[in-house]
CSV table of C-alpha atoms and ligand atoms in Angstrom, one decimal:
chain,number,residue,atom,x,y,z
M,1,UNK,CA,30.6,-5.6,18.1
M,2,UNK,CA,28.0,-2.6,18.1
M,3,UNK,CA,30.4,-0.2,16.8
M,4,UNK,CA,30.9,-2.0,13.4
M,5,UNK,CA,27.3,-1.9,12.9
M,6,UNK,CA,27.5,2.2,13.3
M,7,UNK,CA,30.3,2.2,11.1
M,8,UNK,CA,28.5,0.3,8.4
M,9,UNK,CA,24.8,2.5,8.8
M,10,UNK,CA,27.4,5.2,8.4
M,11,UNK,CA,29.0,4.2,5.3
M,12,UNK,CA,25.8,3.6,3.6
M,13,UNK,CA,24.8,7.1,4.7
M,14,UNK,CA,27.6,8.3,3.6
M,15,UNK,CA,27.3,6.1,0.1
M,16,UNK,CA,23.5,8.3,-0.1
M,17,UNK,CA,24.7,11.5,0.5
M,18,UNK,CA,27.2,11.0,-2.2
M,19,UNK,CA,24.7,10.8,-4.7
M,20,UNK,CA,21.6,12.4,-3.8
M,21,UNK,CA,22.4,14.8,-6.4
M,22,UNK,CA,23.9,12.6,-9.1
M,23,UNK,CA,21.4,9.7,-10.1
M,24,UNK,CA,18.2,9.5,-12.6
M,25,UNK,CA,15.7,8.2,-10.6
M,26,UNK,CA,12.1,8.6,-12.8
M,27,UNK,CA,9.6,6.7,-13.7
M,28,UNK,CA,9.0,5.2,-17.7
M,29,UNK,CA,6.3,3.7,-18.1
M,30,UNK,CA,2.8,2.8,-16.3
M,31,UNK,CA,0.3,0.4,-16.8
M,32,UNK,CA,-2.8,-0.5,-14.6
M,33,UNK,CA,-5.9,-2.7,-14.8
M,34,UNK,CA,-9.2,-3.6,-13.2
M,35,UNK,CA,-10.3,-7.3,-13.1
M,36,UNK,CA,-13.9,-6.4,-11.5
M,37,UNK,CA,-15.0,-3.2,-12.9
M,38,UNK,CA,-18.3,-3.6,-10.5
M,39,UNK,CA,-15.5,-3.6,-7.1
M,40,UNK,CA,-12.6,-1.3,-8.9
M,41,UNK,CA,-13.0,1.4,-11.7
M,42,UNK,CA,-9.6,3.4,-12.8
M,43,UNK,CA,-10.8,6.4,-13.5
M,44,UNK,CA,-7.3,7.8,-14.8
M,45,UNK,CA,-3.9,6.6,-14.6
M,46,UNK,CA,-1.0,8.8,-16.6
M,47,UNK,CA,2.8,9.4,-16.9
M,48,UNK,CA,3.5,13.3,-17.4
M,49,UNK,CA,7.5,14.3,-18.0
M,50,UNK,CA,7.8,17.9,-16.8
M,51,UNK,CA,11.6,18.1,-17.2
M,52,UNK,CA,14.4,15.7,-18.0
M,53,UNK,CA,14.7,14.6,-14.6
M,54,UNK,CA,11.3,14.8,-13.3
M,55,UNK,CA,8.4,12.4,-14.6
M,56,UNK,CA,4.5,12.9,-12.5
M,57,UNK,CA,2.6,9.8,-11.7
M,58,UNK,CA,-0.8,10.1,-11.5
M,59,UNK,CA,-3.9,7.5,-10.9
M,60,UNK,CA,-7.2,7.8,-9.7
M,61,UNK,CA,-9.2,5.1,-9.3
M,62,UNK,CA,-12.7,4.4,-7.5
M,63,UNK,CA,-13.7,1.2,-4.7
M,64,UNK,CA,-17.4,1.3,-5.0
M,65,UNK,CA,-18.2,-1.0,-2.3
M,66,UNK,CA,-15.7,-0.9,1.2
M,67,UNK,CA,-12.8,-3.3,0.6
M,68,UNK,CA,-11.7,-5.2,3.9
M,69,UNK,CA,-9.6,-7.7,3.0
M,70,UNK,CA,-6.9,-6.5,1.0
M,71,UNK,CA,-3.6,-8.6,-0.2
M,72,UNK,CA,-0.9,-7.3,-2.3
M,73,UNK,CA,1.6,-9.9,-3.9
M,74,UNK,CA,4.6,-7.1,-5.3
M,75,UNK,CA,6.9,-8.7,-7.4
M,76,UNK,CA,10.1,-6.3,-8.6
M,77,UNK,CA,11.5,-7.3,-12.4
M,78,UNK,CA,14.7,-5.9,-13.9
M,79,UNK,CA,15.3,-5.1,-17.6
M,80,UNK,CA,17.7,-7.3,-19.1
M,81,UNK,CA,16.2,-8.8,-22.8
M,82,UNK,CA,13.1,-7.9,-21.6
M,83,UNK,CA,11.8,-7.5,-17.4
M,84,UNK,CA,13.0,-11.1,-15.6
M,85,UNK,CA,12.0,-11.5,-11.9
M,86,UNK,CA,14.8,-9.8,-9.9
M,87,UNK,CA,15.5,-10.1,-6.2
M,88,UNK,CA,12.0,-9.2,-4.5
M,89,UNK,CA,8.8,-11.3,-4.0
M,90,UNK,CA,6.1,-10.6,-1.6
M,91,UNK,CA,2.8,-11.0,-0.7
M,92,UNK,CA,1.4,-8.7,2.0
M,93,UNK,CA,-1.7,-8.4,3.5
M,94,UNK,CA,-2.2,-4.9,3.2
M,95,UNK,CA,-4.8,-4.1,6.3
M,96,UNK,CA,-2.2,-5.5,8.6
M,97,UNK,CA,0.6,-3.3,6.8
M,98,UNK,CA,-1.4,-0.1,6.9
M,99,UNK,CA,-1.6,-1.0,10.9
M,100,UNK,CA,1.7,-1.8,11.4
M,101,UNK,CA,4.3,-1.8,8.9
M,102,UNK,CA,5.7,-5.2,8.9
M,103,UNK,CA,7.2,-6.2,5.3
M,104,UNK,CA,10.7,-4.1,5.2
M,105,UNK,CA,10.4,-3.6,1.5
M,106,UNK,CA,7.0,-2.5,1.1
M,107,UNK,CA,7.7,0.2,3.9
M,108,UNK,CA,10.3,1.5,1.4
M,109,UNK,CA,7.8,1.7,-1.2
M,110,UNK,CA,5.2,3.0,1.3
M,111,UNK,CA,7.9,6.2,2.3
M,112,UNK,CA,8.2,6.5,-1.2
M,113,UNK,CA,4.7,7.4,-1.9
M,114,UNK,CA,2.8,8.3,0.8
M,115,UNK,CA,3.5,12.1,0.7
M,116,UNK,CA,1.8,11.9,-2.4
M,117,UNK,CA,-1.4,9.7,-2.1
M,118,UNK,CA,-4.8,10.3,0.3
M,119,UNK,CA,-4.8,6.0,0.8
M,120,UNK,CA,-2.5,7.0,4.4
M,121,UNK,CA,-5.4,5.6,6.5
M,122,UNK,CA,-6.0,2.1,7.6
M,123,UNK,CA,-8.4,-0.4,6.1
M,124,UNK,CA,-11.4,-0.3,5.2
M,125,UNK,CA,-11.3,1.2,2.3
M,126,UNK,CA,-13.9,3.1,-0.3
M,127,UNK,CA,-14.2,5.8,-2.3
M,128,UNK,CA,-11.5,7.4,-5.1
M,129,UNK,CA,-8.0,6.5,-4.1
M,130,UNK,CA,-5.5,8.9,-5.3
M,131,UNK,CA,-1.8,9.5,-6.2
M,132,UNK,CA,-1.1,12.9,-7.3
M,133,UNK,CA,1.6,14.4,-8.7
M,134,UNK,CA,4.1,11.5,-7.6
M,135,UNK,CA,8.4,11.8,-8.5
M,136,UNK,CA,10.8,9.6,-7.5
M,137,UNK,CA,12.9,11.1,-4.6
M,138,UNK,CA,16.6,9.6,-4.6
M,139,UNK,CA,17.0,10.4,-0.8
M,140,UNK,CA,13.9,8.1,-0.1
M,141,UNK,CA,16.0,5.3,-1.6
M,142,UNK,CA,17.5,4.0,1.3
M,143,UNK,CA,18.8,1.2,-0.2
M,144,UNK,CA,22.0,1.0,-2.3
M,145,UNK,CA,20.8,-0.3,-5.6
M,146,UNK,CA,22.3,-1.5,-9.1
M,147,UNK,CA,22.0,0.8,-12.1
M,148,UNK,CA,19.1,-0.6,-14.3
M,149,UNK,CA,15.6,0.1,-15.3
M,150,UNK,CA,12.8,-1.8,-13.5
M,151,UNK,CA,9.2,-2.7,-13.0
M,152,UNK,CA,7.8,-3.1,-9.7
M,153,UNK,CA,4.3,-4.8,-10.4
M,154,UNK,CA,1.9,-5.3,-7.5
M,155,UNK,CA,-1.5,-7.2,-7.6
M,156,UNK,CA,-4.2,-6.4,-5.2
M,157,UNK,CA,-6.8,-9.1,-4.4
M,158,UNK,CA,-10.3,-7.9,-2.6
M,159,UNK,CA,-11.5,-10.9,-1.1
M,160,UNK,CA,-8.7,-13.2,-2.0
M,161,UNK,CA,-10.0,-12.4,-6.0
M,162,UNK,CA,-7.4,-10.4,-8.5
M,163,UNK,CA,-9.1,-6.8,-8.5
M,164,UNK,CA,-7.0,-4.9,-10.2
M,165,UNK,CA,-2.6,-4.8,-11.1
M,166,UNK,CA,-0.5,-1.5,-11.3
M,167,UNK,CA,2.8,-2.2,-13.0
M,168,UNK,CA,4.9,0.7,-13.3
M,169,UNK,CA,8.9,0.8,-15.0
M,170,UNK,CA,11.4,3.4,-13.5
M,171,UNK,CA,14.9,4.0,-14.4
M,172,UNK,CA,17.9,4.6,-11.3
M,173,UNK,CA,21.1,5.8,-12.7
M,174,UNK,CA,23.8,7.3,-11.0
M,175,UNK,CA,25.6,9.9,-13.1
M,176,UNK,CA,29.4,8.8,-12.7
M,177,UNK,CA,30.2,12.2,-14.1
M,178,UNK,CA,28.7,14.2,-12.1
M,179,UNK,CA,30.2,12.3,-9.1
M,180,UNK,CA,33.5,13.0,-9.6
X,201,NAG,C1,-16.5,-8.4,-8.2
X,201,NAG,O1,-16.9,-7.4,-7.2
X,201,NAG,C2,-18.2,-7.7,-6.6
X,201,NAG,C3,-18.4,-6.5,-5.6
X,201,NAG,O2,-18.8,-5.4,-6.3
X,201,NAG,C4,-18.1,-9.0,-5.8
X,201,NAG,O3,-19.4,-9.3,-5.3
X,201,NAG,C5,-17.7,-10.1,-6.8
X,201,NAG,O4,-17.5,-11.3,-6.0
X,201,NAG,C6,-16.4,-9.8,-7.5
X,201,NAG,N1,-16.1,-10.8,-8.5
X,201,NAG,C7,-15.0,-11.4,-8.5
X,201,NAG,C8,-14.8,-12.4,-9.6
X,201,NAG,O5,-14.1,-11.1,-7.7
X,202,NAG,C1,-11.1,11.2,-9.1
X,202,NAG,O1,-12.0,10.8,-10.0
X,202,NAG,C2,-13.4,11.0,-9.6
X,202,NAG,C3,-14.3,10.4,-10.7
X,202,NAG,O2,-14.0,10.9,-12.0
X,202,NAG,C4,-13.7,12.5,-9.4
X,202,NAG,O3,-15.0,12.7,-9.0
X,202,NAG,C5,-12.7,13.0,-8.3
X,202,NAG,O4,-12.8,14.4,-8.1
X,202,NAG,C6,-11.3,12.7,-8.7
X,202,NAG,N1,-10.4,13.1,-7.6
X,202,NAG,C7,-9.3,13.7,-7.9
X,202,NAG,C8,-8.5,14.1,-6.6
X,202,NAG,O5,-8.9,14.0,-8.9
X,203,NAG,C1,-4.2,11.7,4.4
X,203,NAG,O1,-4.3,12.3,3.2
X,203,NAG,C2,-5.2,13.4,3.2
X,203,NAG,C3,-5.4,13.9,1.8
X,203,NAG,O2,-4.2,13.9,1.1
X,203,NAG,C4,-4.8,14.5,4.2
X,203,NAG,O3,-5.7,15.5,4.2
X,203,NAG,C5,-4.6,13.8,5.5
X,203,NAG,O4,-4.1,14.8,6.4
X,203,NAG,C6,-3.7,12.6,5.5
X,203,NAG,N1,-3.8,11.9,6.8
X,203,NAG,C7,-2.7,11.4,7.4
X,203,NAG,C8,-2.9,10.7,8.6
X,203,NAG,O5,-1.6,11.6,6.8
């Protein structure tokens, strides 16, 4: 019935609320790489911790020549001995997804970041692309989602051909003492 399904959106809101203010939700560690330094040049990429909760993701990278046909295959590991695969695996084709926003988890991501980044337009696309300044928000996270650090690492083919990979680590932690 209808009513169980607004009782269930309403206990996971609930379950957020809860704790917005109690969880460690920062990045650890970033990695990027181009594959075609004549299609894609990074021209920075950097972690910055500005307090114990906050940690700034920056990149800047440059398309020198208009990029039409863009795929992303984002694949999500979890730490445990080392990153394993965990749970998520996805290729998207990005021009589509910047039209209409068709793979659930890669809209999460997307509301995640976009705030921060000028790459908000659709395809193609040329020129320095740009995330400034980017912290993990804990209300963004609409999800529910296991303690744990993690790497979410996407590769983006231009023209079907590996252009470049960004592989970045976070940690989510709620804070059981604080909760209470
Ligand atoms: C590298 O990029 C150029 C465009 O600048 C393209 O013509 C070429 O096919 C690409 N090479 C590979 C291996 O993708
Ligand atoms: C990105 O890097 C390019 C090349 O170094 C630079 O010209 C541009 O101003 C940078 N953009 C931002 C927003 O930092
Ligand atoms: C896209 O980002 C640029 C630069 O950050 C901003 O000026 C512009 O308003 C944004 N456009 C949209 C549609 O969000």
């Amino acid at each position: 019935m209808w009513y169980k399904y607004v009782l269930l959106f309403g206990a996971v809101l609930v379950f957020n609320f809860a704790v917005v203010d109690a969880v460690v939700f920062r990045f650890t560690n970033f990695q990027c790489k181009s594959y075609n330094e004549s299609w894609y040049v990074l021209n920075y990429y950097r972690l910055k911790a500005v307090s114990r909760d906050r940690v700034l993701l920056n990149i800047n990278g440059t398309i020198l020549h208009p990029a039409y046909n863009i795929q992303v295959h984002v694949k999500v590991y979890k730490k445990a001995n080392g990153f394993k695969p965990w749970l998520f695996e996805s290729t998207v084709d990005a021009c589509k997804f910047m039209k209409r926003r068709y793979d659930p988890f890669l809209k999460i991501v997307h509301n995640i970041f976009k705030e921060f980044s000028n790459v908000n337009h659709t395809c193609p696309y040329v020129g320095h692309g740009v995330v400034k300044d980017f912290y993990l928000k804990p209300e963004l996270l609409i999800l529910p989602f296991p303690s744990g650090e993690y790497m979410l690492a996407i590769r983006w083919y231009f023209d079907k051909e590996l252009t470049f990979d960004t592989n970045v680590s976070f940690v989510y932690m709620e804070d059981l003492i604080k909760r209470t």
